[in-house]
Amino acid sequence: WSPKRSPDYNMASEDHKWEFPRDKLKLDETIGEGEFGRVAKAKAFGMDGPEGYKCVAVKMLKNCDSNGELQDLLSEYNLLKDIDHPNVIKLLGACTRNGPFYVIVEYCEHGSLLQYLRNSRLEENGYINHRCRRYFRSQSESGNSTEPELLNIRDLLSFAWQISKGMQYLSEIKLVHRDLAARNVLVGTGKVLKISDFGLTRDVYEADTYLKRSKGRIPVKWLAPESLYAQVYTTQSDVWSFGIVLWEIVTLGAPPYPGVPPERLYNLLIAGYRMDRPEGCSDELYAVMQKCWKADPTDRPVFSSLTGIFDGMLQQRT
Ligand code: ADE
């Protein structure tokens, strides 16, 4: 005999499974902030067993009376419950009762990929070529943690491969990210990348990143033409954004389409304009970006092929 469970019962048991006691969560500093949301580092006491605490990241709303944003955070919470992949941020719990709504996710010690790439630069402005970087790397591998983390080509290719793996998984479970960008990828221990930000935290400080719209802001420079003109978002428009992320990776976090005002981008794209090959980027890697930026979404590679391409490129370098 097995008891029949009503849908309501399932829902309650599911929520119970994720609920974390609010009094066992000690919020520390803010580590991410957007228009509507905030992410704080926190200690979750007893999360990994009765003793000690686990470092976690807690997403919350800035302004509790904004109903639309609460819906966004709730839908992100519900979405994260079903996600389980090493390259996608993992849900650890939530505080849904007796106070503000908190979503608890794994903490990534190196923060956003965008900042991580920028911190790895040896020069304040511009990016230096890869041969040069490899040379400097051998000089500074002294274990001094105040030195920037220097990245070689293998690291950069591994980043591309990991993001592609995470996106392949999301596409397999029929999830369209819509805001894939280096600012929305996190870097954890051992340079493990985690795709994050399913709809809430948006870095609004990068002046030309989001174009202001009635509902939120639009990350124009990461969007495929069909998303720009018809608000069509598919896995293949995520592939376009992935191409922009590749460009961000090889430039160590440069802002895309330098000097192009976002309102002019659409006309440039339909006229066939694409970003040039960045300095230090191989022809092989630039060819992948160009495929991601094909005007017809069906001409763009799918994530499983992209994973295979980066697998091959990494193997060439072992
Ligand atoms: N910034 C935003 N989310 C984060 C997380 N989960 N870990 C570290 N930094 C973050």
Tab-separated table of C-alpha atoms and ligand atoms in Angstrom:
chain	number	residue	atom	x	y	z
A	1	TRP	CA	0.000	0.000	0.000
A	2	SER	CA	1.300	3.418	-0.781
A	3	PRO	CA	-0.400	6.607	0.304
A	4	LYS	CA	-1.767	8.806	-2.489
A	5	ARG	CA	-0.325	12.249	-2.247
A	6	SER	CA	-2.213	15.272	-3.409
A	7	PRO	CA	-0.256	17.838	-5.469
A	8	ASP	CA	-0.502	20.163	-2.454
A	9	TYR	CA	1.143	17.613	-0.250
A	10	ASN	CA	3.996	17.212	-2.722
A	11	MET	CA	4.495	20.938	-2.845
A	12	ALA	CA	4.627	21.194	0.944
A	13	SER	CA	7.104	18.345	1.306
A	14	GLU	CA	9.243	19.828	-1.456
A	15	ASP	CA	9.338	23.209	0.311
A	16	HIS	CA	10.040	21.507	3.601
A	17	LYS	CA	13.036	19.791	2.019
A	18	TRP	CA	14.626	23.119	1.084
A	19	GLU	CA	13.608	25.232	4.105
A	20	PHE	CA	16.596	26.347	6.176
A	21	PRO	CA	16.132	27.810	9.676
A	22	ARG	CA	16.523	31.580	9.478
A	23	ASP	CA	18.179	31.770	12.905
A	24	LYS	CA	20.978	29.459	11.676
A	25	LEU	CA	21.924	31.903	8.922
A	26	LYS	CA	24.370	34.700	9.759
A	27	LEU	CA	24.543	37.270	6.958
A	28	ASP	CA	27.909	38.886	6.277
A	29	GLU	CA	28.983	41.389	3.634
A	30	THR	CA	27.232	42.149	0.348
A	31	ILE	CA	29.015	40.427	-2.559
A	32	GLY	CA	26.693	41.354	-5.409
A	33	GLU	CA	24.140	44.014	-6.010
A	34	GLY	CA	21.743	44.761	-8.815
A	35	GLU	CA	18.765	46.948	-9.513
A	36	PHE	CA	16.338	44.890	-7.436
A	37	GLY	CA	18.398	42.266	-5.685
A	38	ARG	CA	21.314	41.816	-3.391
A	39	VAL	CA	23.601	38.841	-2.718
A	40	ALA	CA	25.274	38.509	0.679
A	41	LYS	CA	27.939	36.124	1.835
A	42	ALA	CA	26.673	34.188	4.853
A	43	LYS	CA	27.425	31.420	7.287
A	44	ALA	CA	24.896	28.591	7.380
A	45	PHE	CA	25.313	26.888	10.757
A	46	GLY	CA	24.674	23.159	10.754
A	47	MET	CA	24.053	22.968	7.008
A	48	ASP	CA	26.685	20.258	6.479
A	49	GLY	CA	26.081	18.389	9.724
A	50	PRO	CA	25.722	19.356	13.351
A	51	GLU	CA	29.072	21.069	13.731
A	52	GLY	CA	30.437	24.278	12.280
A	53	TYR	CA	29.124	26.283	9.359
A	54	LYS	CA	29.205	26.389	5.587
A	55	CYS	CA	29.940	29.560	3.591
A	56	VAL	CA	26.987	30.261	1.334
A	57	ALA	CA	25.584	33.063	-0.827
A	58	VAL	CA	22.127	34.432	-0.027
A	59	LYS	CA	20.006	36.157	-2.664
A	60	MET	CA	17.365	38.560	-1.466
A	61	LEU	CA	15.313	41.493	-2.663
A	62	LYS	CA	16.338	45.036	-1.894
A	63	ASN	CA	12.835	46.305	-1.791
A	64	CYS	CA	10.299	43.911	-0.309
A	65	ASP	CA	7.219	45.636	-1.734
A	66	SER	CA	8.185	45.058	-5.378
A	67	ASN	CA	5.867	42.209	-6.294
A	68	GLY	CA	7.216	41.538	-9.792
A	69	GLU	CA	10.700	41.071	-8.432
A	70	LEU	CA	9.436	38.712	-5.724
A	71	GLN	CA	7.859	36.658	-8.523
A	72	ASP	CA	11.209	36.617	-10.358
A	73	LEU	CA	13.068	35.425	-7.271
A	74	LEU	CA	10.393	32.823	-6.551
A	75	SER	CA	10.557	31.495	-10.106
A	76	GLU	CA	14.350	31.410	-9.927
A	77	TYR	CA	14.045	29.453	-6.664
A	78	ASN	CA	11.629	26.953	-8.213
A	79	LEU	CA	13.826	26.583	-11.262
A	80	LEU	CA	16.983	25.972	-9.240
A	81	LYS	CA	15.301	23.111	-7.321
A	82	ASP	CA	15.567	20.904	-10.410
A	83	ILE	CA	19.071	21.878	-11.502
A	84	ASP	CA	22.023	19.610	-10.834
A	85	HIS	CA	25.205	20.142	-12.826
A	86	PRO	CA	28.808	20.937	-11.766
A	87	ASN	CA	28.840	24.028	-14.021
A	88	VAL	CA	25.534	25.515	-12.894
A	89	ILE	CA	25.014	27.195	-9.505
A	90	LYS	CA	23.414	24.864	-6.970
A	91	LEU	CA	20.520	25.635	-4.682
A	92	LEU	CA	21.285	24.853	-1.025
A	93	GLY	CA	18.110	26.035	0.669
A	94	ALA	CA	15.719	28.893	1.281
A	95	CYS	CA	14.117	30.887	4.064
A	96	THR	CA	10.508	31.349	3.027
A	97	ARG	CA	8.797	31.889	6.397
A	98	ASN	CA	8.655	34.612	9.051
A	99	GLY	CA	10.685	37.265	7.280
A	100	PRO	CA	12.229	38.280	3.960
A	101	PHE	CA	12.530	35.616	1.276
A	102	TYR	CA	16.087	34.284	1.022
A	103	VAL	CA	17.436	31.917	-1.615
A	104	ILE	CA	20.620	30.159	-0.474
A	105	VAL	CA	23.066	29.030	-3.167
A	106	GLU	CA	26.637	27.757	-3.170
A	107	TYR	CA	29.296	30.388	-2.558
A	108	CYS	CA	31.927	30.875	-5.273
A	109	GLU	CA	35.096	32.220	-3.737
A	110	HIS	CA	36.394	34.092	-6.793
A	111	GLY	CA	33.177	35.986	-7.574
A	112	SER	CA	32.089	36.800	-11.123
A	113	LEU	CA	34.043	35.584	-14.150
A	114	LEU	CA	34.055	39.145	-15.495
A	115	GLN	CA	35.842	40.511	-12.423
A	116	TYR	CA	38.101	37.457	-12.262
A	117	LEU	CA	39.216	37.991	-15.877
A	118	ARG	CA	39.797	41.698	-15.277
A	119	ASN	CA	41.774	41.003	-12.092
A	120	SER	CA	44.010	38.610	-14.029
A	121	ARG	CA	45.280	41.404	-16.274
A	122	LEU	CA	48.812	42.529	-15.752
A	123	GLU	CA	48.053	45.941	-17.128
A	124	GLU	CA	45.266	48.255	-16.093
A	125	ASN	CA	44.274	49.015	-19.671
A	126	GLY	CA	43.929	46.596	-22.504
A	127	TYR	CA	44.924	42.980	-22.500
A	128	ILE	CA	48.335	41.590	-23.138
A	129	ASN	CA	49.121	38.858	-25.586
A	130	HIS	CA	49.110	35.262	-24.484
A	131	ARG	CA	52.759	34.494	-25.087
A	132	CYS	CA	53.670	37.389	-22.862
A	133	ARG	CA	51.216	36.263	-20.215
A	134	ARG	CA	52.680	32.771	-20.111
A	135	TYR	CA	56.125	34.244	-19.611
A	136	PHE	CA	54.962	36.382	-16.692
A	137	ARG	CA	53.137	33.440	-15.205
A	138	SER	CA	56.327	31.454	-14.657
A	139	GLN	CA	57.894	34.442	-12.916
A	140	SER	CA	55.091	35.026	-10.485
A	141	GLU	CA	54.109	31.518	-9.455
A	142	SER	CA	55.482	32.173	-6.010
A	143	GLY	CA	52.234	31.523	-4.192
A	144	ASN	CA	51.860	35.156	-3.197
A	145	SER	CA	48.107	35.602	-3.037
A	146	THR	CA	48.204	39.363	-3.594
A	147	GLU	CA	49.506	38.732	-7.129
A	148	PRO	CA	46.798	38.625	-9.794
A	149	GLU	CA	45.806	35.086	-10.782
A	150	LEU	CA	47.500	34.752	-14.150
A	151	LEU	CA	45.656	32.755	-16.713
A	152	ASN	CA	47.075	30.807	-19.635
A	153	ILE	CA	45.366	29.703	-22.844
A	154	ARG	CA	44.407	26.372	-21.299
A	155	ASP	CA	42.573	28.150	-18.477
A	156	LEU	CA	40.684	30.281	-20.997
A	157	LEU	CA	39.759	27.259	-23.130
A	158	SER	CA	38.684	25.386	-20.005
A	159	PHE	CA	36.409	28.331	-19.109
A	160	ALA	CA	34.806	28.143	-22.565
A	161	TRP	CA	34.425	24.348	-22.266
A	162	GLN	CA	32.870	24.547	-18.782
A	163	ILE	CA	30.356	27.231	-19.782
A	164	SER	CA	29.451	25.199	-22.846
A	165	LYS	CA	28.953	22.079	-20.655
A	166	GLY	CA	26.690	24.013	-18.269
A	167	MET	CA	24.709	25.517	-21.152
A	168	GLN	CA	24.442	22.124	-22.836
A	169	TYR	CA	22.860	20.797	-19.644
A	170	LEU	CA	20.434	23.741	-19.433
A	171	SER	CA	19.455	23.252	-23.074
A	172	GLU	CA	18.885	19.543	-22.417
A	173	ILE	CA	16.414	20.375	-19.656
A	174	LYS	CA	14.839	22.926	-22.025
A	175	LEU	CA	15.935	25.980	-20.175
A	176	VAL	CA	16.790	29.206	-21.983
A	177	HIS	CA	19.043	31.428	-19.898
A	178	ARG	CA	18.474	34.758	-21.747
A	179	ASP	CA	21.224	36.602	-19.908
A	180	LEU	CA	24.377	34.594	-20.473
A	181	ALA	CA	27.340	36.947	-19.955
A	182	ALA	CA	30.666	36.794	-18.076
A	183	ARG	CA	29.096	38.877	-15.287
A	184	ASN	CA	26.590	36.062	-14.718
A	185	VAL	CA	29.135	33.250	-14.475
A	186	LEU	CA	30.790	32.619	-11.103
A	187	VAL	CA	34.255	31.233	-10.368
A	188	GLY	CA	34.532	28.720	-7.550
A	189	THR	CA	37.406	26.823	-5.951
A	190	GLY	CA	39.776	25.190	-8.444
A	191	LYS	CA	38.631	27.532	-11.255
A	192	VAL	CA	35.326	25.682	-11.530
A	193	LEU	CA	32.804	27.857	-13.363
A	194	LYS	CA	29.127	28.015	-12.432
A	195	ILE	CA	26.449	29.574	-14.593
A	196	SER	CA	24.323	31.763	-12.388
A	197	ASP	CA	21.733	34.528	-12.360
A	198	PHE	CA	18.534	33.128	-13.622
A	199	GLY	CA	16.743	36.406	-13.668
A	200	LEU	CA	17.416	38.655	-10.742
A	201	THR	CA	20.795	40.137	-9.961
A	202	ARG	CA	21.800	42.497	-12.722
A	203	ASP	CA	24.889	44.561	-12.640
A	204	VAL	CA	23.553	47.982	-13.495
A	205	TYR	CA	26.816	49.761	-12.878
A	206	GLU	CA	28.294	48.944	-16.288
A	207	ALA	CA	26.846	52.013	-17.946
A	208	ASP	CA	26.001	50.668	-21.400
A	209	THR	CA	25.259	47.056	-20.443
A	210	TYR	CA	21.507	47.301	-20.046
A	211	LEU	CA	19.237	49.563	-22.026
A	212	LYS	CA	16.501	50.903	-19.789
A	213	ARG	CA	13.056	49.468	-20.510
A	214	SER	CA	9.799	49.538	-18.592
A	215	LYS	CA	10.453	46.099	-17.137
A	216	GLY	CA	14.095	45.870	-16.153
A	217	ARG	CA	17.012	46.479	-18.466
A	218	ILE	CA	18.044	44.757	-21.674
A	219	PRO	CA	21.611	43.413	-22.064
A	220	VAL	CA	21.714	44.629	-25.676
A	221	LYS	CA	25.308	43.715	-26.513
A	222	TRP	CA	24.811	40.053	-25.554
A	223	LEU	CA	21.573	39.594	-27.468
A	224	ALA	CA	21.021	37.866	-30.776
A	225	PRO	CA	19.337	39.988	-33.488
A	226	GLU	CA	16.079	37.978	-33.201
A	227	SER	CA	15.961	38.667	-29.447
A	228	LEU	CA	16.547	42.366	-30.118
A	229	TYR	CA	13.837	42.784	-32.730
A	230	ALA	CA	11.257	40.164	-31.829
A	231	GLN	CA	12.031	39.252	-28.197
A	232	VAL	CA	12.577	35.679	-29.370
A	233	TYR	CA	14.730	33.813	-26.877
A	234	THR	CA	15.837	30.256	-27.629
A	235	THR	CA	18.789	27.997	-26.881
A	236	GLN	CA	20.200	29.248	-30.208
A	237	SER	CA	19.991	32.865	-29.005
A	238	ASP	CA	21.889	31.661	-25.894
A	239	VAL	CA	24.518	30.346	-28.348
A	240	TRP	CA	24.892	33.876	-29.770
A	241	SER	CA	25.446	35.195	-26.208
A	242	PHE	CA	27.957	32.395	-25.647
A	243	GLY	CA	29.925	33.793	-28.624
A	244	ILE	CA	30.011	37.178	-26.883
A	245	VAL	CA	31.209	35.448	-23.679
A	246	LEU	CA	34.048	33.853	-25.694
A	247	TRP	CA	35.000	37.348	-26.798
A	248	GLU	CA	34.895	38.528	-23.160
A	249	ILE	CA	37.125	35.595	-22.144
A	250	VAL	CA	39.862	36.192	-24.743
A	251	THR	CA	39.910	39.925	-24.070
A	252	LEU	CA	40.094	39.266	-20.300
A	253	GLY	CA	36.824	41.059	-19.680
A	254	ALA	CA	36.708	43.907	-22.185
A	255	PRO	CA	33.251	45.470	-22.763
A	256	PRO	CA	31.918	44.163	-26.126
A	257	TYR	CA	31.534	46.418	-29.199
A	258	PRO	CA	33.766	49.138	-27.753
A	259	GLY	CA	32.584	52.588	-28.776
A	260	VAL	CA	29.276	51.349	-30.253
A	261	PRO	CA	26.217	52.968	-28.610
A	262	PRO	CA	23.706	50.191	-27.775
A	263	GLU	CA	20.912	51.889	-29.718
A	264	ARG	CA	22.992	51.658	-32.910
A	265	LEU	CA	23.855	47.992	-32.530
A	266	TYR	CA	20.804	46.442	-34.110
A	267	ASN	CA	21.237	48.190	-37.470
A	268	LEU	CA	24.926	47.324	-37.513
A	269	LEU	CA	24.186	43.648	-36.860
A	270	ILE	CA	21.562	43.301	-39.579
A	271	ALA	CA	23.974	45.001	-41.981
A	272	GLY	CA	26.346	42.114	-41.199
A	273	TYR	CA	28.744	43.896	-38.854
A	274	ARG	CA	30.485	41.660	-36.283
A	275	MET	CA	33.297	42.264	-33.785
A	276	ASP	CA	36.830	41.818	-35.142
A	277	ARG	CA	39.185	39.095	-34.033
A	278	PRO	CA	40.634	40.281	-30.717
A	279	GLU	CA	44.382	40.607	-30.322
A	280	GLY	CA	45.900	37.313	-29.177
A	281	CYS	CA	42.860	35.286	-30.256
A	282	SER	CA	43.630	32.325	-32.549
A	283	ASP	CA	41.921	32.083	-35.955
A	284	GLU	CA	40.427	28.801	-34.739
A	285	LEU	CA	38.753	30.394	-31.720
A	286	TYR	CA	37.595	33.431	-33.718
A	287	ALA	CA	35.985	31.077	-36.235
A	288	VAL	CA	33.920	29.577	-33.369
A	289	MET	CA	32.724	33.059	-32.317
A	290	GLN	CA	31.761	33.859	-35.891
A	291	LYS	CA	29.694	30.653	-36.112
A	292	CYS	CA	27.866	31.620	-32.899
A	293	TRP	CA	27.049	34.974	-34.537
A	294	LYS	CA	25.409	33.591	-37.697
A	295	ALA	CA	22.305	35.613	-38.570
A	296	ASP	CA	20.154	32.478	-38.934
A	297	PRO	CA	19.848	30.779	-35.498
A	298	THR	CA	19.755	27.332	-37.151
A	299	ASP	CA	23.190	27.992	-38.714
A	300	ARG	CA	24.742	28.455	-35.253
A	301	PRO	CA	26.340	25.423	-33.603
A	302	VAL	CA	24.458	23.680	-30.778
A	303	PHE	CA	26.035	23.524	-27.323
A	304	SER	CA	26.928	19.813	-27.606
A	305	SER	CA	29.029	20.578	-30.737
A	306	LEU	CA	30.631	23.560	-28.993
A	307	THR	CA	31.598	21.320	-26.059
A	308	GLY	CA	33.178	18.904	-28.557
A	309	ILE	CA	35.111	21.736	-30.256
A	310	PHE	CA	36.589	22.901	-26.927
A	311	ASP	CA	37.323	19.293	-25.928
A	312	GLY	CA	39.402	19.008	-29.103
A	313	MET	CA	41.194	22.324	-28.587
A	314	LEU	CA	42.066	21.374	-24.991
A	315	GLN	CA	43.383	17.982	-26.087
A	316	GLN	CA	45.670	19.647	-28.638
A	317	ARG	CA	47.272	21.470	-25.743
A	318	THR	CA	47.945	18.582	-23.371
B	1	ADE	N1	28.128	36.970	-6.303
B	1	ADE	C1	26.875	36.702	-6.664
B	1	ADE	N2	26.564	35.435	-6.364
B	1	ADE	C2	27.668	34.884	-5.792
B	1	ADE	C3	27.979	33.588	-5.289
B	1	ADE	N3	27.104	32.603	-5.307
B	1	ADE	N4	29.218	33.383	-4.809
B	1	ADE	C4	30.107	34.388	-4.811
B	1	ADE	N5	29.879	35.614	-5.269
B	1	ADE	C5	28.656	35.871	-5.761
